[in-house]
mmCIF file of C-alpha atoms in Angstrom:
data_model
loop_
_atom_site.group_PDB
_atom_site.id
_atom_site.type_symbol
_atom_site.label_atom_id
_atom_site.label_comp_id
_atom_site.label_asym_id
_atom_site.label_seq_id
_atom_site.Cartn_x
_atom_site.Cartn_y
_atom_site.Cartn_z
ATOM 1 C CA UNK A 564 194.177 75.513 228.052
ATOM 2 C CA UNK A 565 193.544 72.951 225.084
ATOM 3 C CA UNK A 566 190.120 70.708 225.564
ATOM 4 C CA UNK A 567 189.260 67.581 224.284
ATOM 5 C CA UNK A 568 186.220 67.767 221.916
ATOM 6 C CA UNK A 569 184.078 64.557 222.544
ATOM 7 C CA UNK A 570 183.860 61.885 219.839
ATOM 8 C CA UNK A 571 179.884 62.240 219.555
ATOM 9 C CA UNK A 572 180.131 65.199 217.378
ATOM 10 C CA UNK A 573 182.569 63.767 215.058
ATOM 11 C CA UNK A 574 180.722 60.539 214.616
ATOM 12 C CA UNK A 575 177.550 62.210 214.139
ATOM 13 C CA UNK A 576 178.566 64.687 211.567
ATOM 14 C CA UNK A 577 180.665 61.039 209.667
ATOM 15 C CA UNK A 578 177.581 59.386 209.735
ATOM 16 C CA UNK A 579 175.480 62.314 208.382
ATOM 17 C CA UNK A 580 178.052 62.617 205.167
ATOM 18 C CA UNK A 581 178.141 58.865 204.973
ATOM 19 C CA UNK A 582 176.611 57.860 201.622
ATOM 20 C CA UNK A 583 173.628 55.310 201.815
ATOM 21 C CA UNK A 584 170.952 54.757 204.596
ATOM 22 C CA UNK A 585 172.277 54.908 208.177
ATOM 23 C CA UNK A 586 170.814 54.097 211.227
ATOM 24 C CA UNK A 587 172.018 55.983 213.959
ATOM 25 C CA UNK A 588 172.323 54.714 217.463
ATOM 26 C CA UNK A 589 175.215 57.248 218.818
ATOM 27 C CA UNK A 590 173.462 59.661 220.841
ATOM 28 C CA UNK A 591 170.861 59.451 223.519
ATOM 29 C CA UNK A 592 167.952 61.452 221.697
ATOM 30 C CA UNK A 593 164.594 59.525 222.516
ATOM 31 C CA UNK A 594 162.487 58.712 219.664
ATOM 32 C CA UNK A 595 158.982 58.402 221.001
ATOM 33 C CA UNK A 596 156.166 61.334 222.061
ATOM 34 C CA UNK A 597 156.907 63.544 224.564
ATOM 35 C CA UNK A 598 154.215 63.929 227.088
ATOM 36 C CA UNK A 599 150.862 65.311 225.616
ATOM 37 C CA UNK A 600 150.548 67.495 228.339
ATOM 38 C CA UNK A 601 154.193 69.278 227.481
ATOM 39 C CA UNK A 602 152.705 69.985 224.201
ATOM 40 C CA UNK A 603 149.216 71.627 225.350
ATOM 41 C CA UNK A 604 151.613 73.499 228.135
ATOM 42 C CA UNK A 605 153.562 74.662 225.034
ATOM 43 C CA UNK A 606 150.287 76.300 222.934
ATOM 44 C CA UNK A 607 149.147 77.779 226.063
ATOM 45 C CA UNK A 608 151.858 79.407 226.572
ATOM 46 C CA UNK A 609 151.816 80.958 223.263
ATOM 47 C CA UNK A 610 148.656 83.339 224.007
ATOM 48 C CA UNK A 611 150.652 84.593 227.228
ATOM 49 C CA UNK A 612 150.761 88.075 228.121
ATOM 50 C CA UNK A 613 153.720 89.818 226.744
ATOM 51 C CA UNK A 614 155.779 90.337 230.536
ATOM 52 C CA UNK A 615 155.784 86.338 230.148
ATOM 53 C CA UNK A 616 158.838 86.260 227.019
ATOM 54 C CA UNK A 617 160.944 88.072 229.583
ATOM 55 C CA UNK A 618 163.893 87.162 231.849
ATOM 56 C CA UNK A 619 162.361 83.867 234.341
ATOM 57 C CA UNK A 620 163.721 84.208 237.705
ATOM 58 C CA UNK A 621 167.256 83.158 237.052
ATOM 59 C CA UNK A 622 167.287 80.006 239.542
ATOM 60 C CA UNK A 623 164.248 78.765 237.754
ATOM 61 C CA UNK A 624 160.599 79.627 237.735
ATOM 62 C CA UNK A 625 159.125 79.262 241.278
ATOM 63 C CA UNK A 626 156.129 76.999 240.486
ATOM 64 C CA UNK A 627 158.584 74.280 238.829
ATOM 65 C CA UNK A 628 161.566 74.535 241.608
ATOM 66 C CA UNK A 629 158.790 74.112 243.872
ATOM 67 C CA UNK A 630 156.932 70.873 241.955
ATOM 68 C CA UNK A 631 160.696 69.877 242.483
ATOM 69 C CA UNK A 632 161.528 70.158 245.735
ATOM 70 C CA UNK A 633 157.784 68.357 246.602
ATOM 71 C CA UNK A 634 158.461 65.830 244.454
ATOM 72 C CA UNK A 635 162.520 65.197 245.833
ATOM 73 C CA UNK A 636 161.898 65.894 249.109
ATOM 74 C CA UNK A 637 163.732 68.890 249.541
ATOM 75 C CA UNK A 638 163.510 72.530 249.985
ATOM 76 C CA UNK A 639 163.120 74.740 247.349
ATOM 77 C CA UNK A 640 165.912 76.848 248.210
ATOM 78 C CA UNK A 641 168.229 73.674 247.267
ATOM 79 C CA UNK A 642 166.627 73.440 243.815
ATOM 80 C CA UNK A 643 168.518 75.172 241.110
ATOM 81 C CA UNK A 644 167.125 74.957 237.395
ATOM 82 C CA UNK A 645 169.779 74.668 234.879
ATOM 83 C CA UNK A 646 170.524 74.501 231.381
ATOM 84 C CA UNK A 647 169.837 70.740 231.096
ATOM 85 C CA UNK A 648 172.136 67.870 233.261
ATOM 86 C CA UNK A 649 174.572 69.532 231.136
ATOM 87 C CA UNK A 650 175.038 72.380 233.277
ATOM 88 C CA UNK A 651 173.522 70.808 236.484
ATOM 89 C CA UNK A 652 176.794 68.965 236.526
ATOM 90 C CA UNK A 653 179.045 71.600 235.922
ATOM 91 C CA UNK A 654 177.984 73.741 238.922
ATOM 92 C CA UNK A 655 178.253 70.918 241.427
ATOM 93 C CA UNK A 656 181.798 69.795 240.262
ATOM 94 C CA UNK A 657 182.665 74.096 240.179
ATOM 95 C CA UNK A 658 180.831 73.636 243.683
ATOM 96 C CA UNK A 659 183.003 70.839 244.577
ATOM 97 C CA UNK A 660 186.669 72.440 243.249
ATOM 98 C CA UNK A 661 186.124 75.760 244.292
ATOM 99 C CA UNK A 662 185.614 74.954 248.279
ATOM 100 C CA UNK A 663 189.827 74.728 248.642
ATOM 101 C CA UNK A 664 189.319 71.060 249.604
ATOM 102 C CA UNK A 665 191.199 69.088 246.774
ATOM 103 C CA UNK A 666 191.775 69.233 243.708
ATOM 104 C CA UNK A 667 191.004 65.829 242.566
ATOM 105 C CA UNK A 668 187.694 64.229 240.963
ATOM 106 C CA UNK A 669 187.136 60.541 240.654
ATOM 107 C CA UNK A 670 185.323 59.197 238.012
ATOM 108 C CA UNK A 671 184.527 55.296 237.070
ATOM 109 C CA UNK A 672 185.895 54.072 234.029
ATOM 110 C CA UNK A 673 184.186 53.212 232.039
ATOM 111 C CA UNK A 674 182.734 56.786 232.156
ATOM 112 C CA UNK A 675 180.712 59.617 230.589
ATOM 113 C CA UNK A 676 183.031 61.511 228.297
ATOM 114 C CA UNK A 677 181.742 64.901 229.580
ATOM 115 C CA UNK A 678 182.929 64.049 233.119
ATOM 116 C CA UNK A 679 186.869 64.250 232.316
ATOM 117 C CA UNK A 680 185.877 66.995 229.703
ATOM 118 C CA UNK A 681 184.315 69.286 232.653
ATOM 119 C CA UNK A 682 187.084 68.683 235.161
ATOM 120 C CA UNK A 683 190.040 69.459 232.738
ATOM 121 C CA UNK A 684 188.130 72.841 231.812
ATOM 122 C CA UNK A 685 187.856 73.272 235.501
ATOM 123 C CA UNK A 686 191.271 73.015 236.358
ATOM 124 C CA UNK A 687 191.246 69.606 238.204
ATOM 125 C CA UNK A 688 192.802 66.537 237.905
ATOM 126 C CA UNK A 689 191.299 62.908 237.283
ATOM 127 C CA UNK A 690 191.174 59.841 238.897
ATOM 128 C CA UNK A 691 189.704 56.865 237.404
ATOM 129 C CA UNK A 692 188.060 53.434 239.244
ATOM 130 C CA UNK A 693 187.335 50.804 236.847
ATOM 131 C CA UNK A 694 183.671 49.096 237.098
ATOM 132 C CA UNK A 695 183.283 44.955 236.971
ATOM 133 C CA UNK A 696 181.968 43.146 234.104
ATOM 134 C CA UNK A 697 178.225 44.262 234.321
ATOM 135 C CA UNK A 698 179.237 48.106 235.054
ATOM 136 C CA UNK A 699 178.853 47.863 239.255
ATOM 137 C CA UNK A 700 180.995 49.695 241.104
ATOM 138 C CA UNK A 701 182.615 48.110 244.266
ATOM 139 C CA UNK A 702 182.706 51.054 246.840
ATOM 140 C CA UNK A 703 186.112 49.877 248.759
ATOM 141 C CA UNK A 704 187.622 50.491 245.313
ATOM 142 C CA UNK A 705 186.385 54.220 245.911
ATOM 143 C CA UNK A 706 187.395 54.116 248.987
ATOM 144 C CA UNK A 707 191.033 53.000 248.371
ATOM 145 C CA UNK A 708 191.574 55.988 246.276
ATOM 146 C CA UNK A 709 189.831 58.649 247.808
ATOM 147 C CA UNK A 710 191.986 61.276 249.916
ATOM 148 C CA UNK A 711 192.326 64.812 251.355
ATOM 149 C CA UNK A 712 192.731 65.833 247.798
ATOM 150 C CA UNK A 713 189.932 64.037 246.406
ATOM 151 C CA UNK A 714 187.435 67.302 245.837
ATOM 152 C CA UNK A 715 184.297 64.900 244.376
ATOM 153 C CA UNK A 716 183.485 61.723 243.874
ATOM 154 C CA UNK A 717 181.073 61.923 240.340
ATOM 155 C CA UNK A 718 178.744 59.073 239.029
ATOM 156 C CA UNK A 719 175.811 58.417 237.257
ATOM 157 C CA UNK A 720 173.141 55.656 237.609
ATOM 158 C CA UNK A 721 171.643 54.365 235.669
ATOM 159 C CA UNK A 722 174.885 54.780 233.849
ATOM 160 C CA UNK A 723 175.904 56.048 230.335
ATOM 161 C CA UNK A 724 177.332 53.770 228.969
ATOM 162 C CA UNK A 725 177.276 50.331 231.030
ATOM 163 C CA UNK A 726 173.296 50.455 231.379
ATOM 164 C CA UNK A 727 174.306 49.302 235.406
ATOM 165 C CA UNK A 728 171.887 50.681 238.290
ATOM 166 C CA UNK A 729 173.361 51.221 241.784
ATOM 167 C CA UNK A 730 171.475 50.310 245.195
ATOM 168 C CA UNK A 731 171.216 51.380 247.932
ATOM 169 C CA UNK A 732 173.714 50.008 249.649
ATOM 170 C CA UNK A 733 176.022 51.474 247.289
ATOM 171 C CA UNK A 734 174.868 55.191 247.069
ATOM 172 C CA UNK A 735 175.236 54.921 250.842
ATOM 173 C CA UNK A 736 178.905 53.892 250.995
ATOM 174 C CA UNK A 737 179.565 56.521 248.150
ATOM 175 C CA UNK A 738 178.057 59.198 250.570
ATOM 176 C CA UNK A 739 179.748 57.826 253.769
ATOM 177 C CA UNK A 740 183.017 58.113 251.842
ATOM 178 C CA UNK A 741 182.179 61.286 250.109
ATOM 179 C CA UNK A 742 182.017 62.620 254.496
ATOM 180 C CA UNK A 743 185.221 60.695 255.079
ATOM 181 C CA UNK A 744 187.379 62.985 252.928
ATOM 182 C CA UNK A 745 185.323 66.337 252.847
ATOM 183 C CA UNK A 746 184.549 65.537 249.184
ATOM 184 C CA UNK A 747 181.194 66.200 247.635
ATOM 185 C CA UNK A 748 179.511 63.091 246.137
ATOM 186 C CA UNK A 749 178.087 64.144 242.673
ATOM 187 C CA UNK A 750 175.261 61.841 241.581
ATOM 188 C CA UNK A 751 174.428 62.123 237.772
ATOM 189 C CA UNK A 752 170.859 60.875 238.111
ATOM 190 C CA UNK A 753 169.324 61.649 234.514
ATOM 191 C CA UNK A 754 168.219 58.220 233.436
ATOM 192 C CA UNK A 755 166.000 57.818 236.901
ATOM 193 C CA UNK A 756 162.829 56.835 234.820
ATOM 194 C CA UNK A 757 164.450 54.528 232.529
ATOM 195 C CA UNK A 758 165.205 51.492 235.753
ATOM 196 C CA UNK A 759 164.314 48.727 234.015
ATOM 197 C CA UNK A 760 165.489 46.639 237.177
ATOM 198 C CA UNK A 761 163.956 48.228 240.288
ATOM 199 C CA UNK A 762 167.074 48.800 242.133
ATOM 200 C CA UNK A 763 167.726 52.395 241.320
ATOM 201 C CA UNK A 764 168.242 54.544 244.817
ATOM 202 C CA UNK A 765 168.299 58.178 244.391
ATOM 203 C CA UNK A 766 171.458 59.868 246.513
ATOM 204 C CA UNK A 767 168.745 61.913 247.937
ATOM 205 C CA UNK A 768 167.565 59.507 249.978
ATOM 206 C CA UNK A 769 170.644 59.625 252.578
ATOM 207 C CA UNK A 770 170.307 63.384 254.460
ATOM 208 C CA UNK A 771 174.133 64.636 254.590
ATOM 209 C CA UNK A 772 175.577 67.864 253.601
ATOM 210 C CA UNK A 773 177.821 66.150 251.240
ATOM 211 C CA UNK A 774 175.988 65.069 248.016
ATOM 212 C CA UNK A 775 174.778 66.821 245.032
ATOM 213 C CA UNK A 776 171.963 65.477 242.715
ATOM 214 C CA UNK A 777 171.623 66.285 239.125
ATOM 215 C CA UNK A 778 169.048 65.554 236.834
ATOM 216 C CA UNK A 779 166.754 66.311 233.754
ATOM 217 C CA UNK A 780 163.763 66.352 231.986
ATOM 218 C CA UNK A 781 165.840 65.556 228.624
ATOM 219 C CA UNK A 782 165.529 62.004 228.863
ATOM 220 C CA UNK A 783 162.264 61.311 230.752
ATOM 221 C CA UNK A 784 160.628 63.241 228.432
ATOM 222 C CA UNK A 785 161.885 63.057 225.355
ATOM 223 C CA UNK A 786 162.737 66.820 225.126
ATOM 224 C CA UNK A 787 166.260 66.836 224.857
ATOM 225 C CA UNK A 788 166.405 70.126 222.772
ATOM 226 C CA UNK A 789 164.303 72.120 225.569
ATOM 227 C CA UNK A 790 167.580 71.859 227.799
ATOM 228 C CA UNK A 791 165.900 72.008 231.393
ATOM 229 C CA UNK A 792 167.247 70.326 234.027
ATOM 230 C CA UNK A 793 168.251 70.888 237.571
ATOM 231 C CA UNK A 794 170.549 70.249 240.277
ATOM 232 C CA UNK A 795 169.515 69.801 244.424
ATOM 233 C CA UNK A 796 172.335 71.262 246.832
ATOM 234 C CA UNK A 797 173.122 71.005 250.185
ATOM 235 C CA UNK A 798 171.641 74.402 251.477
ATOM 236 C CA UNK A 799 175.224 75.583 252.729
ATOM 237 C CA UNK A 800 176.999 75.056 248.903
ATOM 238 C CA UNK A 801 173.596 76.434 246.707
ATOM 239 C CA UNK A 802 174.065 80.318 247.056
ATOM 240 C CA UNK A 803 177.942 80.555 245.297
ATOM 241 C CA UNK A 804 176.356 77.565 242.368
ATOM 242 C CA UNK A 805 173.189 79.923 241.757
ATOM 243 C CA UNK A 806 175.800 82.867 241.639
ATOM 244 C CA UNK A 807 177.791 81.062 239.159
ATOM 245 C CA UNK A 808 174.577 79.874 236.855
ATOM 246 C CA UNK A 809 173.499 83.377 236.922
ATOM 247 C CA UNK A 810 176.981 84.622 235.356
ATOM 248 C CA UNK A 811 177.188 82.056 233.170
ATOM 249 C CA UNK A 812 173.378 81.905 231.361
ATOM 250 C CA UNK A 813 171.995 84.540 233.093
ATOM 251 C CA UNK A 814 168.408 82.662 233.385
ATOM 252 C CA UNK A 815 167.282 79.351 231.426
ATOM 253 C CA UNK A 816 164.019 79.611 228.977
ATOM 254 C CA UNK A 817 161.431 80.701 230.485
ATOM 255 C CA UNK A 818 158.930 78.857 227.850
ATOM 256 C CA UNK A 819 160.511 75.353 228.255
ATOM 257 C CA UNK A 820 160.366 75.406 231.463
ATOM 258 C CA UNK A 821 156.354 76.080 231.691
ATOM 259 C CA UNK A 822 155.484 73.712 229.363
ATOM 260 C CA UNK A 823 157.751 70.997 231.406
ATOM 261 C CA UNK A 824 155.564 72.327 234.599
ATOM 262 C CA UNK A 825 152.574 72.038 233.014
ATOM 263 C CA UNK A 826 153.986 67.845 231.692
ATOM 264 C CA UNK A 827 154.954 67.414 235.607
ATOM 265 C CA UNK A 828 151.633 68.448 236.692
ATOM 266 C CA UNK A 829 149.655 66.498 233.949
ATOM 267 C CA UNK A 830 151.594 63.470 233.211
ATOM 268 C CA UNK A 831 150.032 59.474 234.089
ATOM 269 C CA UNK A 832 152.615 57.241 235.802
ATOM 270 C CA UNK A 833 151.961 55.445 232.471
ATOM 271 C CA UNK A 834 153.567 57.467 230.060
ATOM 272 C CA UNK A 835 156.687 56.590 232.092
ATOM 273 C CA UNK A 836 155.942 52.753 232.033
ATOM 274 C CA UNK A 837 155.065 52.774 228.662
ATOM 275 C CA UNK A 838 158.605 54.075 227.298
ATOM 276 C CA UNK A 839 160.616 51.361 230.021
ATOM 277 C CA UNK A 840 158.210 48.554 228.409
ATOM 278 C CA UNK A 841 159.564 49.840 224.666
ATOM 279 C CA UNK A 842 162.801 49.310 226.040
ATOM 280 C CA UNK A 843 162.895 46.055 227.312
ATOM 281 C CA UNK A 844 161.284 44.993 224.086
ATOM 282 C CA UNK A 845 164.276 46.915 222.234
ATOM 283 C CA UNK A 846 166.892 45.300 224.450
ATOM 284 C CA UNK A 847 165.230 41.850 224.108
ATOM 285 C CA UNK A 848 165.436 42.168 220.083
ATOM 286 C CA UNK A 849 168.700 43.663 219.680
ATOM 287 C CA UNK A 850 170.546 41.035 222.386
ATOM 288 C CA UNK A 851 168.906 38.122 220.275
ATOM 289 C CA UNK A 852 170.615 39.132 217.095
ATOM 290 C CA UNK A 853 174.101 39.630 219.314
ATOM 291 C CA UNK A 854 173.851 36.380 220.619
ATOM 292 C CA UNK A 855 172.848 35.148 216.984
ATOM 293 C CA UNK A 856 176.115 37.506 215.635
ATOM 294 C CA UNK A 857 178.336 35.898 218.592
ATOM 295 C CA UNK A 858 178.971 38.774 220.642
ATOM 296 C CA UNK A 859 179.519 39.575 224.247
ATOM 297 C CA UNK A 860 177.231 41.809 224.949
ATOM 298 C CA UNK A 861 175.657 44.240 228.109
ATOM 299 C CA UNK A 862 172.598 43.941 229.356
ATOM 300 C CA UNK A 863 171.617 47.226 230.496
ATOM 301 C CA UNK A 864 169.619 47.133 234.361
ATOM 302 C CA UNK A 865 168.835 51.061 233.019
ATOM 303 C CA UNK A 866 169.713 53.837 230.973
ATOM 304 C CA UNK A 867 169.129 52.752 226.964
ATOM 305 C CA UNK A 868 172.699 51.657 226.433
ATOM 306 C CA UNK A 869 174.179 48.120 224.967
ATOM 307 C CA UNK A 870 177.914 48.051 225.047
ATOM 308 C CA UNK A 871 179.276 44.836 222.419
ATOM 309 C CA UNK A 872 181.861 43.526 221.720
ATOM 310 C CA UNK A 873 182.671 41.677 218.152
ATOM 311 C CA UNK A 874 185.792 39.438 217.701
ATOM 312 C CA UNK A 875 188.808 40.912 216.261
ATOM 313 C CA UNK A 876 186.793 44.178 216.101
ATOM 314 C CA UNK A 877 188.027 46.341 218.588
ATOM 315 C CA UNK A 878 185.986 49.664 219.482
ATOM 316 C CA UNK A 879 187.702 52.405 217.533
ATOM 317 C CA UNK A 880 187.190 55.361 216.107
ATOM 318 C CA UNK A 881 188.156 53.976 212.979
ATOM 319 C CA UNK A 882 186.208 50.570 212.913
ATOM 320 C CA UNK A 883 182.686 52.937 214.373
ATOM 321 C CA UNK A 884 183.604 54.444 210.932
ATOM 322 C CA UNK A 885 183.601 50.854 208.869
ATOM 323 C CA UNK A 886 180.634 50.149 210.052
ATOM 324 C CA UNK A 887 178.677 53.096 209.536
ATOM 325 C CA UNK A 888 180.242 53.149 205.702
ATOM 326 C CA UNK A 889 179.892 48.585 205.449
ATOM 327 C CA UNK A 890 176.954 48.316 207.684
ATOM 328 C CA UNK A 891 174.589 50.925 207.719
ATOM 329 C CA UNK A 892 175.111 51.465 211.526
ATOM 330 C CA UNK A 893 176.814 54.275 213.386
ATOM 331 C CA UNK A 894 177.511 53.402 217.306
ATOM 332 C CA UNK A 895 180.226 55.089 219.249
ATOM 333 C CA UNK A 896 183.823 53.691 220.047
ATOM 334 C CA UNK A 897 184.391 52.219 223.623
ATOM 335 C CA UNK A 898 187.735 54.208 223.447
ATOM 336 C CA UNK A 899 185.490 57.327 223.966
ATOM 337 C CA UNK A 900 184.253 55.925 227.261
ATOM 338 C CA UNK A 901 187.914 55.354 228.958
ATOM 339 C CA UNK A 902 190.438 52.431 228.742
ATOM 340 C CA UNK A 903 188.327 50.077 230.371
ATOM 341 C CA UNK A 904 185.862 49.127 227.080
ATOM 342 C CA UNK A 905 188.193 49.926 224.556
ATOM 343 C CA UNK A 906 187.203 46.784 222.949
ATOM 344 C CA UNK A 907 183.751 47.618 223.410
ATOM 345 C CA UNK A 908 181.297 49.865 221.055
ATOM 346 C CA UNK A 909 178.263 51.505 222.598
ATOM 347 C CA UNK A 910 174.991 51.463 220.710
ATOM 348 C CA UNK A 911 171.811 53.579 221.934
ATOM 349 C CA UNK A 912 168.334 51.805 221.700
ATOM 350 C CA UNK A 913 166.342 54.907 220.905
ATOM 351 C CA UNK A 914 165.689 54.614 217.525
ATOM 352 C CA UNK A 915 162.706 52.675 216.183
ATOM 353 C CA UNK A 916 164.880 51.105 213.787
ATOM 354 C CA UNK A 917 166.568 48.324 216.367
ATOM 355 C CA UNK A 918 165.433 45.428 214.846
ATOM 356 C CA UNK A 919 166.893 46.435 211.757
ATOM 357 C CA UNK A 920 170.017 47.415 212.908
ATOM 358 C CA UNK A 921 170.528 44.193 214.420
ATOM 359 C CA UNK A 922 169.930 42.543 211.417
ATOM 360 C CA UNK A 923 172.458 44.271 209.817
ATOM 361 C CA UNK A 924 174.921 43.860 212.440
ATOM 362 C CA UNK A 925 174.482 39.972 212.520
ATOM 363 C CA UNK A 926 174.908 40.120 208.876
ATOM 364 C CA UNK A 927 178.189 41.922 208.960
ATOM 365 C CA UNK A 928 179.692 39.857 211.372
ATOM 366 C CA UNK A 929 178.563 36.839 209.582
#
């Protein structure tokens, strides 16, 4: 079976070679302080007696699946700890394929590459359902193409790449038709802290049998290299997806996961705020220089994602590479994302560079 490699590795590795200063805003690795606390949980755990740098529990050290489940609302027996969102998401869409009900997985378009990427490798097909404008999702477009042979329904909000945030209303409908076709809603819920509008509405907060909720500390605390994340099951689907983890990594890092326990436990409310304040300021700054460059632009309601679009400058591979050779500025194509933005490029606000990278955008497109 041939896979598609995603585009983020190639870009990456252009705009590393590129000659010249370049300011990279392709992938999603925060640039701020992780929690202090995740630190101090990190030297403790240093002096630790020797039985401690063995195999964790393979589901996840107790202590953390259980600061999990108290803090989702869920028992701990639902709570596996995976190899960041990463793998969270694999073992609910395996979940989802493997129960001989369908073969199909919608996804949105525009959508996480990894999404398409995980179902090919898993032997299903794809079905797309294009956002509006802003990114929103219209449910009765879900609807219309779910069937007996849908097997999931996957999304994430906030979403990567449209920066849109769905309420309640609409995780609801997404559940209700998730029941309506014995499909498994997937909900991709890694950019939870980063609602910069209010609205977000965790799938966890409907009780049915037929949703799956992945997440991570990658994002929320700037630790995207300590790969810990998780994924919540319904109780009947958990014991075949902790099965399958087990085979696959055999147990997640045992260190990693202390120190985030220790950050859980420790962390102000404020550490949070903080980094959604820095991005609103980032947003502000680098919209201002679009609308001064005479772009369409997104506005992201969360996530740190700005998807723009230049005249005449359509979102290719090709033109990502201009500008990270004419500009200084490395973004990703919209083609990477699905048809929908092809016209589109994606640029991540985590660098502390933004203003500048405006700059050099409006004086490009000049």
């Amino acid at each position: 079976m041939d896979y598609e490699t995603p585009l983020f590795f190639r870009v990456m590795q252009y705009a590393a070679s590129a000659d010249g200063d370049v300011i990279d805003m392709v992938s999603g690795n925060p640039d701020w302080e992780p929690p202090e606390a995740l630190r101090d949980g990190l030297r403790e755990y240093a002096d630790a007696d020797p039985d401690r740098f063995q195999y964790p529990p393979s589901d996840g050290l107790l202590e953390l699946r259980e600061e999990i489940a108290a803090r989702r609302n869920v028992d701990v027996s639902q709570v596996v700890v995976t190899n960041g969102a990463g793998e969270a998401n694999y073992l609910a869409m395996a979940r989802a394929l493997e129960r001989d009900a369908g073969s199909e997985i919608v996804l949105t378009d525009p959508v996480y590459p990894y999404y398409p990427g995980k179902t090919t490798m898993l032997e299903g097909t794809q079905t797309y359902v294009e956002t509006d404008d802003a990114g929103r999702l219209d449910p009765a477009d879900v609807r219309s193409v779910a069937s007996a042979d849908t097997a999931a329904i996957v999304v994430t909000s906030p979403n990567n790449p449209t920066g849109a945030v769905y309420p309640e209303e609409t995780v609801r409908e997404l559940v209700s038709i998730a029941e309506a076709n014995d499909a498994l809603l997937v909900s991709d819920e890694v950019y939870d802290h980063f609602d910069l509008s209010g609205t977000f509405s965790s799938a966890l907060s409907v009780d049915s049998d037929h949703r799956i909720v992945t997440n991570a500390f990658s994002k929320s605390m700037a630790i995207t290299g300590f790969r810990v994340g998780y994924a919540v099951f319904p109780k009947r689907l958990v014991e075949s997806a902790r099965s399958r983890h087990m085979l696959v990594n055999v147990a997640g890092s045992r260190p990693a996961q202390y120190a985030v326990l220790h950050a859980l436990r420790e962390t102000d409310p404020e550490y949070y705020q903080a980094n959604r304040d820095r991005l609103r300021e980032r947003v502000e700054t680098f919209t201002d220089a679009l609308e001064r460059a005479g772009a369409a632009y997104t506005r992201p309601s969360g996530s740190f994602y700005v998807l723009v679009r230049f005249d005449d400058f359509p979102g290719t591979l090709e033109n990502v590479e201009r500008l990270i050779d004419e500009a200084g500025v490395a973004g990703m194509p919209g083609t990477a994302f699905g048809s929908a933005r092809e016209d589109w490029l994606r640029f991540a606000l985590v660098t502390p560079r933004v203003e500048d990278a405006a700059q050099r955008l409006v004086d490009y497109f000049e």
